[in-house]
PDB file of C-alpha atoms and ligand atoms in Angstrom:
ATOM      1  CA  MET A  27     118.524 -10.014 -79.385  1.00  0.00           C
ATOM      2  CA  LYS A  28     114.957  -9.023 -76.673  1.00  0.00           C
ATOM      3  CA  ASP A  29     114.381  -6.303 -76.196  1.00  0.00           C
ATOM      4  CA  ILE A  30     116.075  -4.141 -73.218  1.00  0.00           C
ATOM      5  CA  ALA A  31     111.943  -4.131 -71.797  1.00  0.00           C
ATOM      6  CA  THR A  32     111.372  -6.877 -70.726  1.00  0.00           C
ATOM      7  CA  PRO A  33     111.682  -8.526 -67.247  1.00  0.00           C
ATOM      8  CA  GLY A  34     114.303 -10.841 -67.457  1.00  0.00           C
ATOM      9  CA  ARG A  35     116.388  -8.994 -70.040  1.00  0.00           C
ATOM     10  CA  THR A  36     115.712  -5.592 -67.535  1.00  0.00           C
ATOM     11  CA  LYS A  37     117.106  -7.843 -64.503  1.00  0.00           C
ATOM     12  CA  ASP A  38     120.139  -8.792 -66.074  1.00  0.00           C
ATOM     13  CA  ILE A  39     121.712  -5.434 -67.183  1.00  0.00           C
ATOM     14  CA  LEU A  40     120.835  -3.911 -64.067  1.00  0.00           C
ATOM     15  CA  GLU A  41     121.972  -7.454 -61.579  1.00  0.00           C
ATOM     16  CA  ARG A  42     125.605  -7.092 -64.346  1.00  0.00           C
ATOM     17  CA  HIS A  43     126.727  -3.175 -63.917  1.00  0.00           C
ATOM     18  CA  GLY A  44     125.328  -3.228 -59.752  1.00  0.00           C
ATOM     19  CA  PHE A  45     123.082  -0.451 -60.271  1.00  0.00           C
ATOM     20  CA  ALA A  46     120.832   0.600 -57.935  1.00  0.00           C
ATOM     21  CA  PHE A  47     118.488   3.632 -59.302  1.00  0.00           C
ATOM     22  CA  LYS A  48     118.540   6.800 -58.018  1.00  0.00           C
ATOM     23  CA  LYS A  49     115.069   7.514 -56.412  1.00  0.00           C
ATOM     24  CA  SER A  50     115.600  11.664 -56.757  1.00  0.00           C
ATOM     25  CA  LEU A  51     116.818  11.344 -60.799  1.00  0.00           C
ATOM     26  CA  GLY A  52     113.005   9.262 -60.761  1.00  0.00           C
ATOM     27  CA  GLN A  53     115.003   6.928 -61.787  1.00  0.00           C
ATOM     28  CA  ASN A  54     111.458   3.552 -63.139  1.00  0.00           C
ATOM     29  CA  PHE A  55     112.776   2.429 -65.814  1.00  0.00           C
ATOM     30  CA  LEU A  56     110.142   0.842 -68.142  1.00  0.00           C
ATOM     31  CA  ILE A  57     109.199  -3.108 -68.454  1.00  0.00           C
ATOM     32  CA  ASP A  58     106.826  -3.128 -70.865  1.00  0.00           C
ATOM     33  CA  ALA A  59     107.703  -3.470 -74.190  1.00  0.00           C
ATOM     34  CA  ASN A  60     104.135  -2.693 -76.202  1.00  0.00           C
ATOM     35  CA  ILE A  61     104.380   0.987 -74.401  1.00  0.00           C
ATOM     36  CA  LEU A  62     107.346   2.073 -75.994  1.00  0.00           C
ATOM     37  CA  THR A  63     105.822   1.621 -79.314  1.00  0.00           C
ATOM     38  CA  ARG A  64     103.114   3.669 -78.686  1.00  0.00           C
ATOM     39  CA  ILE A  65     105.660   6.105 -77.290  1.00  0.00           C
ATOM     40  CA  ALA A  66     107.896   5.425 -80.686  1.00  0.00           C
ATOM     41  CA  GLU A  67     104.874   5.224 -82.493  1.00  0.00           C
ATOM     42  CA  ALA A  68     103.431   8.697 -81.747  1.00  0.00           C
ATOM     43  CA  ALA A  69     105.753  10.842 -82.184  1.00  0.00           C
ATOM     44  CA  GLY A  70     105.406   9.698 -85.177  1.00  0.00           C
ATOM     45  CA  ILE A  71     108.874   9.252 -85.661  1.00  0.00           C
ATOM     46  CA  GLU A  72     110.910   8.747 -90.034  1.00  0.00           C
ATOM     47  CA  PRO A  73     114.092   7.585 -91.191  1.00  0.00           C
ATOM     48  CA  GLU A  74     115.082  10.881 -92.708  1.00  0.00           C
ATOM     49  CA  ASP A  75     114.530  11.948 -87.993  1.00  0.00           C
ATOM     50  CA  GLY A  76     116.153  13.170 -85.728  1.00  0.00           C
ATOM     51  CA  VAL A  77     115.409  12.441 -82.059  1.00  0.00           C
ATOM     52  CA  ILE A  78     116.489  13.795 -78.923  1.00  0.00           C
ATOM     53  CA  GLU A  79     115.765  11.746 -75.588  1.00  0.00           C
ATOM     54  CA  VAL A  80     115.542  12.242 -72.388  1.00  0.00           C
ATOM     55  CA  GLY A  81     116.997  10.324 -69.958  1.00  0.00           C
ATOM     56  CA  PRO A  82     117.493   7.136 -72.505  1.00  0.00           C
ATOM     57  CA  GLY A  83     117.695   5.298 -69.293  1.00  0.00           C
ATOM     58  CA  ILE A  84     119.170   1.940 -69.884  1.00  0.00           C
ATOM     59  CA  GLY A  85     118.397   2.573 -73.334  1.00  0.00           C
ATOM     60  CA  ALA A  86     114.658   0.815 -73.136  1.00  0.00           C
ATOM     61  CA  LEU A  87     113.300   4.104 -74.813  1.00  0.00           C
ATOM     62  CA  THR A  88     116.096   5.027 -77.374  1.00  0.00           C
ATOM     63  CA  GLU A  89     116.049   1.372 -78.269  1.00  0.00           C
ATOM     64  CA  HIS A  90     112.865   1.456 -79.999  1.00  0.00           C
ATOM     65  CA  LEU A  91     113.065   5.647 -81.236  1.00  0.00           C
ATOM     66  CA  ALA A  92     116.709   4.401 -82.719  1.00  0.00           C
ATOM     67  CA  LYS A  93     114.862   2.012 -85.252  1.00  0.00           C
ATOM     68  CA  GLN A  94     112.213   4.105 -86.435  1.00  0.00           C
ATOM     69  CA  ALA A  95     115.049   7.695 -86.504  1.00  0.00           C
ATOM     70  CA  GLY A  96     118.145   8.215 -88.111  1.00  0.00           C
ATOM     71  CA  GLN A  97     119.583  10.241 -86.027  1.00  0.00           C
ATOM     72  CA  VAL A  98     119.334   9.943 -82.335  1.00  0.00           C
ATOM     73  CA  GLU A  99     120.958  12.998 -79.841  1.00  0.00           C
ATOM     74  CA  ALA A 100     120.504  11.308 -76.252  1.00  0.00           C
ATOM     75  CA  PHE A 101     120.945  12.860 -73.246  1.00  0.00           C
ATOM     76  CA  GLU A 102     121.972  11.001 -69.625  1.00  0.00           C
ATOM     77  CA  ILE A 103     122.946  13.297 -66.123  1.00  0.00           C
ATOM     78  CA  ASP A 104     123.641   9.580 -64.351  1.00  0.00           C
ATOM     79  CA  GLN A 105     127.197   8.398 -65.406  1.00  0.00           C
ATOM     80  CA  ARG A 106     126.480   5.353 -63.558  1.00  0.00           C
ATOM     81  CA  LEU A 107     123.702   4.758 -67.599  1.00  0.00           C
ATOM     82  CA  LEU A 108     126.722   5.605 -69.522  1.00  0.00           C
ATOM     83  CA  PRO A 109     128.394   1.877 -69.556  1.00  0.00           C
ATOM     84  CA  ILE A 110     124.992  -0.311 -69.437  1.00  0.00           C
ATOM     85  CA  LEU A 111     124.259   2.388 -72.614  1.00  0.00           C
ATOM     86  CA  GLU A 112     127.277   2.348 -74.880  1.00  0.00           C
ATOM     87  CA  GLU A 113     126.335  -1.710 -74.618  1.00  0.00           C
ATOM     88  CA  THR A 114     123.165  -1.538 -74.904  1.00  0.00           C
ATOM     89  CA  MET A 115     123.400   0.549 -78.196  1.00  0.00           C
ATOM     90  CA  ALA A 116     126.029  -1.092 -79.105  1.00  0.00           C
ATOM     91  CA  PRO A 117     124.645  -1.789 -82.422  1.00  0.00           C
ATOM     92  CA  TYR A 118     122.619   1.596 -83.231  1.00  0.00           C
ATOM     93  CA  PRO A 119     126.125   3.341 -84.704  1.00  0.00           C
ATOM     94  CA  HIS A 120     123.658   5.902 -85.054  1.00  0.00           C
ATOM     95  CA  VAL A 121     122.749   6.614 -81.423  1.00  0.00           C
ATOM     96  CA  ARG A 122     124.603   9.550 -79.768  1.00  0.00           C
ATOM     97  CA  VAL A 123     124.209   9.660 -75.875  1.00  0.00           C
ATOM     98  CA  HIS A 124     125.251  12.511 -73.927  1.00  0.00           C
ATOM     99  CA  HIS A 125     126.265  12.517 -70.224  1.00  0.00           C
ATOM    100  CA  ARG A 126     124.270  16.048 -69.578  1.00  0.00           C
ATOM    101  CA  ASP A 127     122.332  17.653 -68.060  1.00  0.00           C
ATOM    102  CA  ILE A 128     119.354  18.383 -69.735  1.00  0.00           C
ATOM    103  CA  LEU A 129     118.309  21.315 -68.201  1.00  0.00           C
ATOM    104  CA  GLN A 130     122.204  22.993 -68.868  1.00  0.00           C
ATOM    105  CA  VAL A 131     122.193  22.362 -72.246  1.00  0.00           C
ATOM    106  CA  ASN A 132     121.560  24.945 -74.993  1.00  0.00           C
ATOM    107  CA  LEU A 133     118.598  22.856 -77.312  1.00  0.00           C
ATOM    108  CA  GLY A 134     119.145  25.566 -79.646  1.00  0.00           C
ATOM    109  CA  ALA A 135     122.599  25.355 -80.364  1.00  0.00           C
ATOM    110  CA  PHE A 136     122.978  22.136 -80.162  1.00  0.00           C
ATOM    111  CA  ILE A 137     119.890  21.378 -82.961  1.00  0.00           C
ATOM    112  CA  HIS A 138     121.507  24.024 -85.059  1.00  0.00           C
ATOM    113  CA  GLU A 139     124.988  22.105 -84.668  1.00  0.00           C
ATOM    114  CA  ASN A 140     124.092  18.964 -85.227  1.00  0.00           C
ATOM    115  CA  MET A 141     120.945  17.743 -86.365  1.00  0.00           C
ATOM    116  CA  SER A 142     121.115  20.261 -89.490  1.00  0.00           C
ATOM    117  CA  GLU A 143     120.938  17.748 -91.312  1.00  0.00           C
ATOM    118  CA  CYS A 144     117.028  16.208 -90.246  1.00  0.00           C
ATOM    119  CA  ARG A 145     113.943  16.268 -92.023  1.00  0.00           C
ATOM    120  CA  SER A 146     112.024  17.110 -88.660  1.00  0.00           C
ATOM    121  CA  ILE A 147     113.227  17.001 -85.191  1.00  0.00           C
ATOM    122  CA  SER A 148     111.439  15.692 -82.146  1.00  0.00           C
ATOM    123  CA  VAL A 149     112.346  15.876 -78.038  1.00  0.00           C
ATOM    124  CA  VAL A 150     110.830  12.136 -76.394  1.00  0.00           C
ATOM    125  CA  GLY A 151     111.416  10.934 -73.226  1.00  0.00           C
ATOM    126  CA  ASN A 152     110.257   9.682 -69.984  1.00  0.00           C
ATOM    127  CA  LEU A 153     111.275  12.491 -67.596  1.00  0.00           C
ATOM    128  CA  PRO A 154     111.178  12.632 -64.162  1.00  0.00           C
ATOM    129  CA  TYR A 155     108.686  15.193 -63.071  1.00  0.00           C
ATOM    130  CA  TYR A 156     111.283  18.199 -62.165  1.00  0.00           C
ATOM    131  CA  VAL A 157     112.844  17.830 -65.400  1.00  0.00           C
ATOM    132  CA  THR A 158     109.051  18.119 -67.794  1.00  0.00           C
ATOM    133  CA  THR A 159     108.342  20.850 -66.985  1.00  0.00           C
ATOM    134  CA  PRO A 160     111.095  22.872 -67.642  1.00  0.00           C
ATOM    135  CA  ILE A 161     112.744  21.433 -70.264  1.00  0.00           C
ATOM    136  CA  LEU A 162     108.753  21.732 -71.983  1.00  0.00           C
ATOM    137  CA  MET A 163     108.553  25.209 -71.066  1.00  0.00           C
ATOM    138  CA  ALA A 164     112.228  25.787 -72.997  1.00  0.00           C
ATOM    139  CA  VAL A 165     111.810  24.214 -76.107  1.00  0.00           C
ATOM    140  CA  LEU A 166     108.538  25.743 -76.194  1.00  0.00           C
ATOM    141  CA  GLU A 167     109.142  28.884 -75.267  1.00  0.00           C
ATOM    142  CA  GLN A 168     112.552  28.885 -76.331  1.00  0.00           C
ATOM    143  CA  ARG A 169     109.944  27.707 -80.418  1.00  0.00           C
ATOM    144  CA  LEU A 170     113.340  25.562 -81.617  1.00  0.00           C
ATOM    145  CA  PRO A 171     112.523  24.083 -84.462  1.00  0.00           C
ATOM    146  CA  ILE A 172     111.023  21.250 -83.080  1.00  0.00           C
ATOM    147  CA  LYS A 173     108.042  18.889 -83.929  1.00  0.00           C
ATOM    148  CA  ASN A 174     106.535  16.591 -82.219  1.00  0.00           C
ATOM    149  CA  ILE A 175     107.378  15.826 -78.407  1.00  0.00           C
ATOM    150  CA  VAL A 176     105.810  13.246 -77.025  1.00  0.00           C
ATOM    151  CA  ILE A 177     107.040  12.867 -73.604  1.00  0.00           C
ATOM    152  CA  MET A 178     105.300  10.212 -70.807  1.00  0.00           C
ATOM    153  CA  LEU A 179     105.536  12.322 -67.375  1.00  0.00           C
ATOM    154  CA  GLN A 180     103.703  10.994 -64.107  1.00  0.00           C
ATOM    155  CA  LYS A 181      99.507  11.669 -65.117  1.00  0.00           C
ATOM    156  CA  GLU A 182      98.869  14.481 -62.577  1.00  0.00           C
ATOM    157  CA  VAL A 183     100.755  17.007 -64.401  1.00  0.00           C
ATOM    158  CA  ALA A 184     100.125  14.648 -68.227  1.00  0.00           C
ATOM    159  CA  GLU A 185      96.431  15.791 -67.149  1.00  0.00           C
ATOM    160  CA  ARG A 186      96.614  19.603 -65.908  1.00  0.00           C
ATOM    161  CA  MET A 187      99.214  20.433 -69.299  1.00  0.00           C
ATOM    162  CA  ALA A 188      95.976  19.334 -70.943  1.00  0.00           C
ATOM    163  CA  ALA A 189      93.227  20.745 -69.369  1.00  0.00           C
ATOM    164  CA  VAL A 190      90.675  22.765 -70.602  1.00  0.00           C
ATOM    165  CA  PRO A 191      88.495  25.447 -69.129  1.00  0.00           C
ATOM    166  CA  GLY A 192      86.509  24.844 -66.389  1.00  0.00           C
ATOM    167  CA  THR A 193      87.955  21.743 -65.197  1.00  0.00           C
ATOM    168  CA  LYS A 194      90.126  20.970 -62.055  1.00  0.00           C
ATOM    169  CA  ALA A 195      93.522  20.560 -63.436  1.00  0.00           C
ATOM    170  CA  TYR A 196      92.861  23.630 -65.727  1.00  0.00           C
ATOM    171  CA  GLY A 197      95.343  27.025 -64.424  1.00  0.00           C
ATOM    172  CA  SER A 198      97.986  28.433 -65.879  1.00  0.00           C
ATOM    173  CA  LEU A 199     100.469  25.329 -66.274  1.00  0.00           C
ATOM    174  CA  SER A 200      97.203  24.232 -69.191  1.00  0.00           C
ATOM    175  CA  ILE A 201      97.221  28.032 -70.603  1.00  0.00           C
ATOM    176  CA  ALA A 202     100.832  28.351 -70.761  1.00  0.00           C
ATOM    177  CA  VAL A 203     101.313  25.235 -72.035  1.00  0.00           C
ATOM    178  CA  GLN A 204      98.402  24.879 -74.919  1.00  0.00           C
ATOM    179  CA  TYR A 205      99.610  28.399 -75.989  1.00  0.00           C
ATOM    180  CA  PHE A 206     102.692  27.021 -77.948  1.00  0.00           C
ATOM    181  CA  ALA A 207     101.459  23.607 -78.856  1.00  0.00           C
ATOM    182  CA  GLU A 208      97.977  21.580 -79.167  1.00  0.00           C
ATOM    183  CA  THR A 209      98.671  18.918 -76.428  1.00  0.00           C
ATOM    184  CA  GLU A 210      96.901  15.129 -76.914  1.00  0.00           C
ATOM    185  CA  LYS A 211      97.068  11.554 -74.328  1.00  0.00           C
ATOM    186  CA  VAL A 212      97.888   8.546 -76.249  1.00  0.00           C
ATOM    187  CA  MET A 213      97.010   7.044 -72.939  1.00  0.00           C
ATOM    188  CA  THR A 214      97.766   6.293 -69.889  1.00  0.00           C
ATOM    189  CA  VAL A 215     100.493   3.937 -68.088  1.00  0.00           C
ATOM    190  CA  PRO A 216      99.972   2.811 -65.043  1.00  0.00           C
ATOM    191  CA  LYS A 217     103.030   2.286 -62.903  1.00  0.00           C
ATOM    192  CA  THR A 218     103.509  -1.820 -63.238  1.00  0.00           C
ATOM    193  CA  VAL A 219     104.547  -1.561 -65.415  1.00  0.00           C
ATOM    194  CA  PHE A 220     108.504  -0.006 -64.295  1.00  0.00           C
ATOM    195  CA  ILE A 221     110.862  -1.176 -62.446  1.00  0.00           C
ATOM    196  CA  PRO A 222     111.157   0.176 -59.572  1.00  0.00           C
ATOM    197  CA  GLN A 223     107.119   0.319 -59.330  1.00  0.00           C
ATOM    198  CA  PRO A 224     106.568   4.523 -58.734  1.00  0.00           C
ATOM    199  CA  ARG A 225     103.936   6.382 -56.596  1.00  0.00           C
ATOM    200  CA  VAL A 226     101.253   7.282 -59.747  1.00  0.00           C
ATOM    201  CA  ASP A 227     100.875   6.341 -62.503  1.00  0.00           C
ATOM    202  CA  SER A 228     101.898   8.198 -65.582  1.00  0.00           C
ATOM    203  CA  LEU A 229     100.321   9.301 -69.163  1.00  0.00           C
ATOM    204  CA  ILE A 230     101.671   9.360 -72.624  1.00  0.00           C
ATOM    205  CA  LEU A 231     100.871  12.831 -73.848  1.00  0.00           C
ATOM    206  CA  ARG A 232     102.187  14.781 -77.924  1.00  0.00           C
ATOM    207  CA  LEU A 233     102.552  18.500 -77.577  1.00  0.00           C
ATOM    208  CA  LYS A 234     102.439  18.797 -81.209  1.00  0.00           C
ATOM    209  CA  LYS A 235     103.685  22.447 -81.653  1.00  0.00           C
ATOM    210  CA  ARG A 236     101.353  24.834 -83.598  1.00  0.00           C
ATOM    211  CA  SER A 237     102.992  27.234 -85.825  1.00  0.00           C
ATOM    212  CA  ALA A 238     101.367  30.525 -84.466  1.00  0.00           C
ATOM    213  CA  PRO A 239      99.630  30.946 -80.925  1.00  0.00           C
ATOM    214  CA  PRO A 240      95.727  30.045 -81.001  1.00  0.00           C
ATOM    215  CA  VAL A 241      95.061  33.436 -79.421  1.00  0.00           C
ATOM    216  CA  HIS A 242      97.012  37.883 -80.255  1.00  0.00           C
ATOM    217  CA  THR A 243      98.407  39.602 -77.848  1.00  0.00           C
ATOM    218  CA  VAL A 244      99.317  42.389 -77.387  1.00  0.00           C
ATOM    219  CA  ASN A 245     102.556  41.502 -74.881  1.00  0.00           C
ATOM    220  CA  GLU A 246     103.054  37.993 -74.425  1.00  0.00           C
ATOM    221  CA  GLU A 247     105.260  38.677 -72.150  1.00  0.00           C
ATOM    222  CA  PHE A 248     101.675  40.236 -69.691  1.00  0.00           C
ATOM    223  CA  PHE A 249      99.676  38.185 -70.554  1.00  0.00           C
ATOM    224  CA  PHE A 250     101.317  35.152 -69.002  1.00  0.00           C
ATOM    225  CA  ARG A 251     101.215  36.807 -65.901  1.00  0.00           C
ATOM    226  CA  LEU A 252      98.090  37.939 -66.480  1.00  0.00           C
ATOM    227  CA  VAL A 253      97.692  34.431 -65.622  1.00  0.00           C
ATOM    228  CA  ARG A 254     100.156  33.444 -63.814  1.00  0.00           C
ATOM    229  CA  ALA A 255      97.684  36.019 -61.450  1.00  0.00           C
ATOM    230  CA  SER A 256      94.289  34.734 -62.486  1.00  0.00           C
ATOM    231  CA  PHE A 257      95.157  31.684 -60.256  1.00  0.00           C
ATOM    232  CA  VAL A 258      97.720  31.671 -58.034  1.00  0.00           C
ATOM    233  CA  GLN A 259      94.552  31.578 -55.266  1.00  0.00           C
ATOM    234  CA  ARG A 260      92.243  29.486 -57.235  1.00  0.00           C
ATOM    235  CA  ARG A 261      88.739  30.048 -54.933  1.00  0.00           C
ATOM    236  CA  LYS A 262      89.072  33.810 -55.174  1.00  0.00           C
ATOM    237  CA  THR A 263      87.695  36.390 -57.927  1.00  0.00           C
ATOM    238  CA  LEU A 264      89.815  37.298 -60.869  1.00  0.00           C
ATOM    239  CA  TRP A 265      89.203  40.709 -59.694  1.00  0.00           C
ATOM    240  CA  ASN A 266      90.536  39.660 -56.359  1.00  0.00           C
ATOM    241  CA  ASN A 267      93.333  37.960 -58.382  1.00  0.00           C
ATOM    242  CA  LEU A 268      93.744  40.424 -60.540  1.00  0.00           C
ATOM    243  CA  LEU A 269      93.685  43.432 -58.144  1.00  0.00           C
ATOM    244  CA  HIS A 270      96.605  42.012 -54.842  1.00  0.00           C
ATOM    245  CA  GLN A 271      98.386  39.303 -57.331  1.00  0.00           C
ATOM    246  CA  LEU A 272      98.913  42.341 -61.144  1.00  0.00           C
ATOM    247  CA  VAL A 273      97.931  45.264 -60.751  1.00  0.00           C
ATOM    248  CA  GLY A 274      97.529  45.946 -56.688  1.00  0.00           C
ATOM    249  CA  PRO A 275      95.410  49.135 -55.517  1.00  0.00           C
ATOM    250  CA  GLU A 276      96.282  52.605 -57.548  1.00  0.00           C
ATOM    251  CA  GLY A 277      95.802  50.030 -60.923  1.00  0.00           C
ATOM    252  CA  LYS A 278      91.477  49.686 -59.773  1.00  0.00           C
ATOM    253  CA  GLY A 279      90.941  51.431 -61.751  1.00  0.00           C
ATOM    254  CA  ARG A 280      92.467  50.468 -65.207  1.00  0.00           C
ATOM    255  CA  LEU A 281      91.911  46.744 -64.022  1.00  0.00           C
ATOM    256  CA  LEU A 282      87.550  47.128 -63.491  1.00  0.00           C
ATOM    257  CA  GLN A 283      87.324  49.587 -67.267  1.00  0.00           C
ATOM    258  CA  ALA A 284      89.524  46.900 -68.532  1.00  0.00           C
ATOM    259  CA  PHE A 285      86.613  44.459 -67.112  1.00  0.00           C
ATOM    260  CA  GLU A 286      83.668  46.262 -68.641  1.00  0.00           C
ATOM    261  CA  GLN A 287      85.143  46.584 -72.313  1.00  0.00           C
ATOM    262  CA  THR A 288      86.077  43.277 -72.601  1.00  0.00           C
ATOM    263  CA  GLY A 289      82.772  42.195 -70.965  1.00  0.00           C
ATOM    264  CA  ILE A 290      83.621  39.769 -68.426  1.00  0.00           C
ATOM    265  CA  ASP A 291      82.309  39.068 -65.207  1.00  0.00           C
ATOM    266  CA  PRO A 292      85.675  40.179 -62.230  1.00  0.00           C
ATOM    267  CA  GLY A 293      83.357  37.985 -60.071  1.00  0.00           C
ATOM    268  CA  ARG A 294      84.189  35.163 -61.864  1.00  0.00           C
ATOM    269  CA  ARG A 295      87.181  32.517 -60.874  1.00  0.00           C
ATOM    270  CA  GLY A 296      90.178  31.966 -63.792  1.00  0.00           C
ATOM    271  CA  GLU A 297      89.136  28.402 -64.171  1.00  0.00           C
ATOM    272  CA  THR A 298      86.400  29.029 -66.405  1.00  0.00           C
ATOM    273  CA  LEU A 299      87.677  31.813 -68.612  1.00  0.00           C
ATOM    274  CA  SER A 300      89.229  30.516 -71.450  1.00  0.00           C
ATOM    275  CA  MET A 301      92.622  30.926 -73.366  1.00  0.00           C
ATOM    276  CA  GLU A 302      90.410  33.833 -75.153  1.00  0.00           C
ATOM    277  CA  GLU A 303      89.226  35.835 -72.503  1.00  0.00           C
ATOM    278  CA  PHE A 304      92.287  35.635 -70.968  1.00  0.00           C
ATOM    279  CA  ALA A 305      94.047  37.575 -73.663  1.00  0.00           C
ATOM    280  CA  LEU A 306      91.042  39.753 -74.220  1.00  0.00           C
ATOM    281  CA  LEU A 307      92.114  41.281 -70.566  1.00  0.00           C
ATOM    282  CA  ALA A 308      95.612  41.082 -70.631  1.00  0.00           C
ATOM    283  CA  ASN A 309      95.421  42.890 -74.227  1.00  0.00           C
ATOM    284  CA  GLU A 310      92.679  45.822 -72.078  1.00  0.00           C
ATOM    285  CA  LEU A 311      95.086  45.696 -69.611  1.00  0.00           C
ATOM    286  CA  ALA A 312      98.637  45.081 -71.323  1.00  0.00           C
ATOM    287  CA  PRO A 313      99.522  49.139 -71.957  1.00  0.00           C
ATOM    288  CA  PHE A 314      99.618  50.232 -68.790  1.00  0.00           C
ATOM    289  CA  TYR A 315     102.060  47.945 -68.235  1.00  0.00           C
ATOM    290  CA  GLN A 316     104.793  47.714 -70.928  1.00  0.00           C
TER     291      GLN A 316
HETATM  292  N1  LIG B  11     113.888   6.635 -70.569  1.00  0.00           N
HETATM  293  C1  LIG B  11     113.877   4.676 -69.528  1.00  0.00           C
HETATM  294  C2  LIG B  11     112.893   4.333 -69.921  1.00  0.00           C
HETATM  295  O1  LIG B  11     110.881   4.767 -70.097  1.00  0.00           O
HETATM  296  O2  LIG B  11     113.029   3.171 -69.656  1.00  0.00           O
HETATM  297  C3  LIG B  11     114.375   5.409 -68.177  1.00  0.00           C
HETATM  298  C4  LIG B  11     113.045   6.328 -68.234  1.00  0.00           C
HETATM  299  S1  LIG B  11     114.102   7.273 -66.100  1.00  0.00           S
HETATM  300  C5  LIG B  11     112.256   8.033 -65.127  1.00  0.00           C
HETATM  301  C6  LIG B  11     114.477   8.851 -66.228  1.00  0.00           C
HETATM  302  C7  LIG B  11     115.544   8.785 -67.088  1.00  0.00           C
HETATM  303  O3  LIG B  11     116.643  10.379 -66.602  1.00  0.00           O
HETATM  304  C8  LIG B  11     116.830   8.463 -66.209  1.00  0.00           C
HETATM  305  O4  LIG B  11     117.486   8.141 -66.952  1.00  0.00           O
HETATM  306  C9  LIG B  11     117.362   9.392 -65.063  1.00  0.00           C
HETATM  307  O5  LIG B  11     118.931   9.570 -64.379  1.00  0.00           O
HETATM  308  C10 LIG B  11     117.623   9.986 -66.518  1.00  0.00           C
HETATM  309  N2  LIG B  11     117.838  11.945 -65.627  1.00  0.00           N
HETATM  310  C11 LIG B  11     116.322  12.030 -64.309  1.00  0.00           C
HETATM  311  N3  LIG B  11     117.114  13.847 -64.956  1.00  0.00           N
HETATM  312  C12 LIG B  11     117.596  14.248 -65.888  1.00  0.00           C
HETATM  313  C13 LIG B  11     118.559  15.543 -66.496  1.00  0.00           C
HETATM  314  N4  LIG B  11     118.506  16.480 -65.791  1.00  0.00           N
HETATM  315  N5  LIG B  11     118.905  14.882 -67.582  1.00  0.00           N
HETATM  316  C14 LIG B  11     119.858  14.076 -68.545  1.00  0.00           C
HETATM  317  N6  LIG B  11     118.646  13.252 -67.753  1.00  0.00           N
HETATM  318  C15 LIG B  11     117.993  13.324 -66.814  1.00  0.00           C
END
């Protein structure tokens, strides 16, 4: 049987089931098996491993994952895809499809109850924009027992996640992601390998969860508040953003002192600071904001 991810087989499946794409659910299906191979390879899955797939669609990526993993748990929000997946996944009894909105799933409990036998677990998905960041941050922040995350997403968002200081794409999302994981861009995927074609290119991103954060923070929650505040108005200085978005007029003295103690120039913009510098500043101020 041909791969699902070929133009001919995908069209045949969609036509036979009378399927109409829902733009609101980010339904752009991949029709290039080589790209799927790259995604599955990037996840480095072995037969003893389990995979959580977000948004299987008609099963194009699921099929590739199923050929490598011992267990695949796929979460699909669109009920109309269930009969299609039942058909396309019939040769793969170790794939289970769940009709769920992934954002409503308690993944920690799910893994505990269903995937305790797996040697390691990866989260893989070709994700619509609105799901990507929340699901990724949930997986990372909840410190779930997940080794690898391989996601294909809108190129611009992926670039922001992987960005380094001093670049336009660098911001609070870069720090939020890189605090928990090492990021690696696997490849750019042109919009031409999807039906229907999306407006923008995509990028495959691999995230390897860190065993410990790369910087020391005395108060993690405050560190992230300070990072977010630093980028509220990108063109403004750190001083301006932190004064107005974080400490307020009454914190002016403390803020000045924190800059002096850390040797960080308050005239710099947030986009020039490394994660370590953000941590230094946050650690100076945190005791006043517990
Ligand atoms: N994996 C398939 C592929 O690569 O061809 C389909 C990818 S398509 C970009 C995204 C899929 O995610 C769609 O099937 C869509 O219905 C599903 N989806 C969208 N939002 C979802 C959510 N909140 N939870 C689970 N699935 C979702």
